[in-house]
Amino acid sequence: MTAITLYEISAEFRAMVKHLTNCQDDAQAVADTIEAESYPLQIKAQNVAYAIRNLEVSAAAIKEAEQQMAERRKRIEKRADHIREYLKTCMEVAGVSNIECPHFLLSIQKNPPSVDVFEPSLVPAEFMKTPEPPPPAPDKAAIKAALKDGRDVPGALLAQGTRLAIK
């Protein structure tokens, strides 16, 4: 047994309403029939809305878990960095540059040279880089205001969509 889909119920309901409105029957009888026949559509729509809410709650729980895991990962990485620095400092204090064991080799190595700019205002202009300005982008708020005022804005129009609100 296959369940009838909301789409199928909607199509049947629409066809029934179209048929009833084209009939010469009593208007009250047509209204009563439409109201009585809308029950399966209402029940199926409610069930679909429950499924939507369930998915939204699941997505929110996953998002929260992602944030908690990211925070935990950052704490663990920070702790590993502190312990790495602690080990390096202890080896330097002891004057030991290498420690070998069966699983890994610990060695203190020099980093590649890096530049420390301690006073940026003294650096000559030839060594300064200027960030590229962002490309111009349409100001949608200004375009919306102009269109609402009745002005013509080439390349833009005021569009109104719909959404399903579940309260």
XYZ file of N, CA and C in Angstrom, residues 6 20 24 29 34-35 58 62 71 81-82 84 87 91-92 98 103 109 126 130 138 141 145 154 164:
75
model
N 1.191 14.567 -0.612
C 0.567 15.879 -0.461
C 0.321 16.503 -1.830
N -16.516 21.889 -8.723
C -17.652 22.367 -7.928
C -17.999 23.821 -8.232
N -23.727 24.328 -11.164
C -24.809 25.274 -10.858
C -25.447 24.952 -9.506
N -23.925 24.591 -0.445
C -23.591 23.182 -0.602
C -22.172 23.026 -1.143
N -16.552 21.650 -0.141
C -15.127 22.022 -0.173
C -14.533 21.920 1.219
N -15.252 22.396 2.220
C -14.752 22.336 3.594
C -14.582 20.893 4.048
N 16.498 19.145 14.284
C 17.699 18.323 14.086
C 18.854 19.173 13.565
N 22.440 19.839 15.390
C 23.715 19.552 14.719
C 24.596 20.797 14.703
N 34.806 24.444 19.329
C 35.398 25.052 20.530
C 36.307 24.055 21.244
N 49.679 23.115 21.754
C 50.681 24.148 21.482
C 51.426 24.542 22.761
N 50.677 24.672 23.855
C 51.317 25.033 25.131
C 52.273 23.918 25.598
N 53.718 21.698 23.671
C 54.855 21.684 22.731
C 55.874 22.758 23.138
N 57.709 21.669 26.292
C 58.740 20.671 26.009
C 59.960 21.323 25.364
N 63.760 21.370 26.963
C 64.911 20.841 26.227
C 65.993 21.912 26.084
N 65.580 23.170 25.795
C 66.558 24.254 25.658
C 67.255 24.530 26.987
N 68.273 17.046 20.705
C 67.654 15.871 20.081
C 67.324 14.825 21.137
N 59.331 5.720 18.589
C 58.139 6.237 17.909
C 58.357 7.541 17.145
N 64.740 22.831 16.052
C 65.227 23.316 14.768
C 64.990 24.809 14.665
N 57.949 51.843 -1.259
C 58.162 50.757 -2.210
C 57.933 49.373 -1.589
N 49.236 47.981 -1.290
C 47.917 48.573 -1.143
C 46.882 47.530 -1.522
N 25.935 46.345 -6.477
C 24.659 47.064 -6.417
C 24.214 47.282 -4.971
N 19.428 48.116 -1.166
C 18.514 48.946 -0.369
C 18.154 50.225 -1.135
N 14.447 51.218 -2.655
C 13.801 52.493 -2.339
C 13.418 53.244 -3.615
N 17.325 50.566 -14.525
C 17.663 49.560 -15.538
C 18.414 48.381 -14.905
N 6.555 29.853 3.270
C 5.651 29.150 4.150
C 6.042 29.494 5.574
